Short mmCIF file of C-alpha atoms in Angstrom, two decimals:
data_model
loop_
_atom_site.label_atom_id
_atom_site.label_comp_id
_atom_site.label_asym_id
_atom_site.label_seq_id
_atom_site.Cartn_x
_atom_site.Cartn_y
_atom_site.Cartn_z
CA MET A 1 0.01 0.00 -0.02
CA PRO A 2 1.49 3.41 -0.94
CA SER A 3 2.33 5.80 1.81
CA PHE A 4 0.23 8.89 2.32
CA ASN A 5 1.73 11.95 0.64
CA TYR A 6 0.78 14.81 2.98
CA THR A 7 2.18 17.56 0.70
CA GLN A 8 0.34 16.31 -2.34
CA ALA A 9 -2.90 16.03 -0.39
CA VAL A 10 -2.63 19.59 0.90
CA GLU A 11 -1.95 20.89 -2.57
CA GLU A 12 -4.91 19.06 -3.98
CA LEU A 13 -7.20 20.47 -1.31
CA GLN A 14 -5.86 24.02 -1.97
CA GLN A 15 -6.62 23.46 -5.65
CA TYR A 16 -10.16 22.56 -4.86
CA ARG A 17 -10.56 25.68 -2.81
CA LEU A 18 -9.00 27.77 -5.49
CA THR A 19 -11.31 26.45 -8.19
CA LYS A 20 -14.33 26.30 -5.82
CA GLN A 21 -14.86 22.56 -6.51
CA ARG A 22 -16.71 20.73 -3.74
CA SER A 23 -15.57 17.17 -4.70
CA SER A 24 -16.89 16.28 -1.29
CA GLU A 25 -16.00 12.58 -1.07
CA ARG A 26 -12.43 13.18 -2.13
CA VAL A 27 -12.04 16.25 0.13
CA ALA A 28 -13.51 14.42 3.16
CA HIS A 29 -11.20 11.43 2.50
CA LEU A 30 -8.09 13.61 2.28
CA GLY A 31 -9.11 15.68 5.22
CA ALA A 32 -9.66 12.72 7.43
CA LYS A 33 -6.17 11.34 6.52
CA ILE A 34 -4.53 14.66 7.35
CA ILE A 35 -6.34 14.96 10.71
CA LYS A 36 -5.79 11.34 11.75
CA GLY A 37 -2.16 11.55 10.79
CA ASN A 38 -1.72 14.65 12.96
CA TYR A 39 -0.55 16.75 10.04
CA THR A 40 -2.75 19.78 10.80
CA SER A 41 -0.03 21.31 12.97
CA LYS A 42 1.99 21.81 9.79
CA LEU A 43 -0.64 23.93 8.11
CA GLY A 44 -0.13 27.09 10.06
CA ASP A 45 -2.82 29.74 9.37
CA GLN A 46 -4.07 27.61 6.48
CA VAL A 47 -5.53 25.20 9.08
CA TRP A 48 -8.70 27.36 9.36
CA PRO A 49 -9.74 27.30 5.68
CA PHE A 50 -8.76 23.65 5.75
CA TYR A 51 -11.14 22.87 8.69
CA GLU A 52 -13.95 24.85 6.94
CA GLN A 53 -13.45 22.95 3.67
CA ILE A 54 -13.40 19.58 5.44
CA ALA A 55 -16.46 20.45 7.55
CA ILE A 56 -18.55 21.29 4.46
CA ALA A 57 -17.34 18.12 2.68
CA ALA A 58 -18.09 16.08 5.74
CA LEU A 59 -21.65 17.53 5.94
CA ASP A 60 -22.13 16.63 2.26
CA VAL A 61 -21.15 13.05 2.79
CA GLN A 62 -22.91 12.74 6.10
CA ASP A 63 -19.79 12.01 8.11
CA ASP A 64 -21.02 13.56 11.37
CA ASP A 65 -17.94 12.71 13.45
CA LEU A 66 -15.61 14.43 10.95
CA ALA A 67 -17.90 17.40 10.60
CA ASN A 68 -18.28 17.82 14.38
CA LEU A 69 -14.49 17.62 14.89
CA CYS A 70 -13.89 20.39 12.28
CA MET A 71 -16.74 22.51 13.65
CA ASP A 72 -15.42 22.20 17.23
CA ARG A 73 -11.96 23.39 16.11
CA LEU A 74 -13.50 26.33 14.24
CA ARG A 75 -15.83 27.18 17.22
CA GLU A 76 -12.84 27.28 19.56
CA ARG A 77 -11.02 29.69 17.28
CA PHE A 78 -13.74 32.00 15.97
CA THR A 79 -16.74 31.52 18.32
CA GLU A 80 -20.32 31.91 17.14
CA LYS A 81 -19.82 35.70 16.76
CA SER A 82 -18.28 34.93 13.40
CA LEU A 83 -20.81 35.24 10.57
CA ARG A 84 -18.86 32.75 8.49
CA PHE A 85 -18.90 30.19 11.25
CA ARG A 86 -22.60 30.71 11.83
CA ARG A 87 -23.14 29.95 8.22
CA LEU A 88 -21.50 26.58 8.81
CA ILE A 89 -23.92 26.04 11.75
CA GLY A 90 -26.81 26.71 9.32
CA MET A 91 -25.38 24.15 6.89
CA GLN A 92 -25.10 21.67 9.73
CA TYR A 93 -28.76 22.26 10.56
CA GLU A 94 -29.59 21.70 6.86
CA ALA A 95 -27.70 18.38 6.87
CA GLN A 96 -29.70 17.30 10.03
CA GLY A 97 -32.98 18.24 8.34
CA LYS A 98 -33.52 21.11 10.71
CA LEU A 99 -34.55 23.55 7.99
CA ASP A 100 -36.43 26.07 10.23
CA GLU A 101 -33.31 26.41 12.44
CA ALA A 102 -31.11 26.84 9.33
CA GLN A 103 -33.43 29.50 8.00
CA GLU A 104 -33.28 31.39 11.22
CA ILE A 105 -29.46 31.32 11.12
CA TYR A 106 -29.29 32.71 7.55
CA ASP A 107 -31.90 35.32 8.27
CA THR A 108 -29.96 36.49 11.30
CA ILE A 109 -26.74 36.71 9.31
CA LEU A 110 -28.40 38.75 6.60
CA LYS A 111 -29.95 41.09 9.07
CA GLU A 112 -26.42 41.87 10.28
CA ASP A 113 -24.87 41.93 6.82
CA ASP A 114 -27.34 41.98 3.91
CA THR A 115 -24.43 41.69 1.42
CA ASN A 116 -23.23 38.37 2.84
CA MET A 117 -22.94 36.32 -0.38
CA LEU A 118 -22.43 33.00 1.40
CA ALA A 119 -25.49 33.31 3.55
CA SER A 120 -27.56 34.48 0.61
CA LYS A 121 -26.58 31.41 -1.46
CA ARG A 122 -27.48 29.14 1.45
CA GLN A 123 -30.80 30.87 1.86
CA ILE A 124 -31.48 30.31 -1.80
CA ALA A 125 -30.55 26.68 -1.48
CA LEU A 126 -32.84 26.29 1.44
CA LEU A 127 -35.77 27.89 -0.36
CA ARG A 128 -35.11 25.55 -3.26
CA ALA A 129 -35.08 22.54 -0.94
CA ARG A 130 -38.40 23.67 0.62
CA ASN A 131 -40.02 24.24 -2.79
CA LYS A 132 -40.88 27.89 -1.89
CA GLU A 133 -40.91 28.98 -5.52
CA ASN A 134 -42.09 32.58 -5.13
CA GLU A 135 -39.66 33.33 -2.33
CA LEU A 136 -36.91 31.55 -4.31
CA VAL A 137 -37.38 33.78 -7.32
CA GLU A 138 -37.45 36.84 -5.13
CA ALA A 139 -34.28 35.76 -3.36
CA LEU A 140 -32.45 34.96 -6.63
CA THR A 141 -33.47 38.27 -8.21
CA LYS A 142 -32.32 40.20 -5.15
CA TYR A 143 -29.07 38.21 -5.05
CA LEU A 144 -28.37 38.85 -8.76
CA ASP A 145 -28.91 42.61 -8.27
CA THR A 146 -25.79 42.47 -6.14
CA TYR A 147 -23.88 39.58 -7.67
CA SER A 148 -24.72 39.89 -11.30
CA ASP A 149 -21.66 37.84 -12.40
CA ASP A 150 -22.80 34.62 -10.82
CA TYR A 151 -23.75 32.65 -13.88
CA GLU A 152 -24.97 29.59 -11.92
CA SER A 153 -27.70 31.73 -10.33
CA TRP A 154 -28.69 33.19 -13.71
CA LEU A 155 -28.93 29.65 -15.03
CA GLU A 156 -31.07 28.55 -12.14
CA LEU A 157 -33.37 31.55 -12.59
CA CYS A 158 -33.57 30.84 -16.33
CA ASP A 159 -34.49 27.20 -15.79
CA PHE A 160 -37.17 28.24 -13.32
CA TYR A 161 -38.72 30.55 -15.79
CA LEU A 162 -38.59 27.95 -18.48
CA SER A 163 -40.35 25.47 -16.13
CA LYS A 164 -43.13 28.03 -15.81
CA HIS A 165 -43.22 28.76 -19.56
CA MET A 166 -42.17 32.39 -18.84
CA TYR A 167 -40.09 32.71 -21.95
CA ASP A 168 -39.59 36.46 -22.05
CA GLN A 169 -38.00 36.34 -18.63
CA ALA A 170 -35.93 33.29 -19.56
CA SER A 171 -34.79 35.15 -22.64
CA PHE A 172 -33.39 37.91 -20.45
CA CYS A 173 -31.53 35.37 -18.31
CA CYS A 174 -30.00 33.82 -21.44
CA GLU A 175 -28.74 37.14 -22.57
CA GLU A 176 -26.99 37.62 -19.24
CA LEU A 177 -25.48 34.16 -19.38
CA ILE A 178 -24.03 34.82 -22.83
CA LEU A 179 -22.54 38.12 -21.65
CA LEU A 180 -20.92 36.28 -18.79
CA GLN A 181 -19.71 33.27 -20.85
CA PRO A 182 -19.55 34.25 -24.48
CA GLY A 183 -17.69 31.07 -25.47
CA ASN A 184 -20.13 28.67 -23.99
CA PRO A 185 -22.24 26.95 -26.77
CA ILE A 186 -24.76 25.65 -24.26
CA PHE A 187 -26.01 29.11 -23.41
CA TYR A 188 -26.32 30.09 -27.10
CA LEU A 189 -28.32 26.89 -27.62
CA LYS A 190 -30.62 27.62 -24.72
CA TYR A 191 -31.14 31.16 -25.96
CA ALA A 192 -31.84 29.89 -29.50
CA GLU A 193 -34.45 27.45 -28.29
CA VAL A 194 -36.19 30.14 -26.20
CA LEU A 195 -36.23 32.45 -29.22
CA TYR A 196 -37.62 29.72 -31.41
CA THR A 197 -40.41 29.22 -28.86
CA LEU A 198 -41.08 32.96 -28.96
CA ASN A 199 -41.24 32.73 -32.70
CA GLN A 200 -38.29 35.06 -33.11
CA LEU A 201 -36.91 32.96 -35.95
CA PRO A 202 -34.34 35.17 -37.50
CA LEU A 203 -32.68 35.72 -34.11
CA ALA A 204 -32.99 32.07 -33.25
CA LEU A 205 -31.26 31.21 -36.52
CA LYS A 206 -28.43 33.50 -35.66
CA HIS A 207 -27.85 31.85 -32.34
CA TYR A 208 -28.15 28.32 -33.71
CA CYS A 209 -25.44 29.34 -36.14
CA LYS A 210 -23.29 30.60 -33.25
CA VAL A 211 -23.62 27.24 -31.56
CA LEU A 212 -22.34 25.58 -34.70
CA GLU A 213 -19.54 28.07 -34.94
CA LEU A 214 -18.38 27.06 -31.50
CA CYS A 215 -19.22 23.36 -31.75
CA GLU A 216 -19.67 22.39 -35.47
CA ASP A 217 -21.18 18.94 -34.94
CA HIS A 218 -23.73 19.88 -32.34
CA VAL A 219 -26.77 17.74 -33.12
CA ARG A 220 -29.42 19.84 -31.39
CA ALA A 221 -28.14 22.99 -33.06
CA LEU A 222 -28.22 21.26 -36.47
CA TYR A 223 -31.79 20.21 -35.82
CA GLY A 224 -32.76 23.69 -34.62
CA LEU A 225 -31.16 25.11 -37.74
CA HIS A 226 -33.32 22.77 -39.79
CA LEU A 227 -36.47 23.96 -37.93
CA VAL A 228 -35.88 27.71 -38.53
CA SER A 229 -34.60 27.45 -42.06
#
């Protein structure tokens, strides 16, 4: 069995943090190895983002012991006065199915700091989980007023509007997605299909062609081109 490479594991975890990838199973596995091997003392100040990362991954994979260990370390260091730590408490409540308690945590954070992006995103996730559609749209719209460069939230809002056959609103979301990621053929395709549904055929044709410019063998774009030609 190969020996555990601490340096490589730390670098991999740092890369996940840098790229904002959850990869929860892998992160929890590496984190547990580092903790059990007593390597955390080598991390210096990086131990705190490490514990936060591992806590979130542990909650995702329902490893309560690992999550509690990391949360305890963070609580000792930052106390519950820290908004960032309180957001983790909210996530722990979510993992435990205590959605009302989680909502209360996020509401409290946002009362103290209404620009807290992390709490806003958790609140949106919670509204989604509770199927509170009207409140979800309101929260997403408010969030995007502040964080207009978050393409994932634009995509979620777009998909919601599409599910409700609100094509004009979905069209606007598609335009924002294309502005944020002009090289992504998926967003041009989504926009083209919305435009086709709205019977804006010349504009739909233009965007189907753009998909094929970016990805020349795209089957759905070829079919769309056939429909509008």
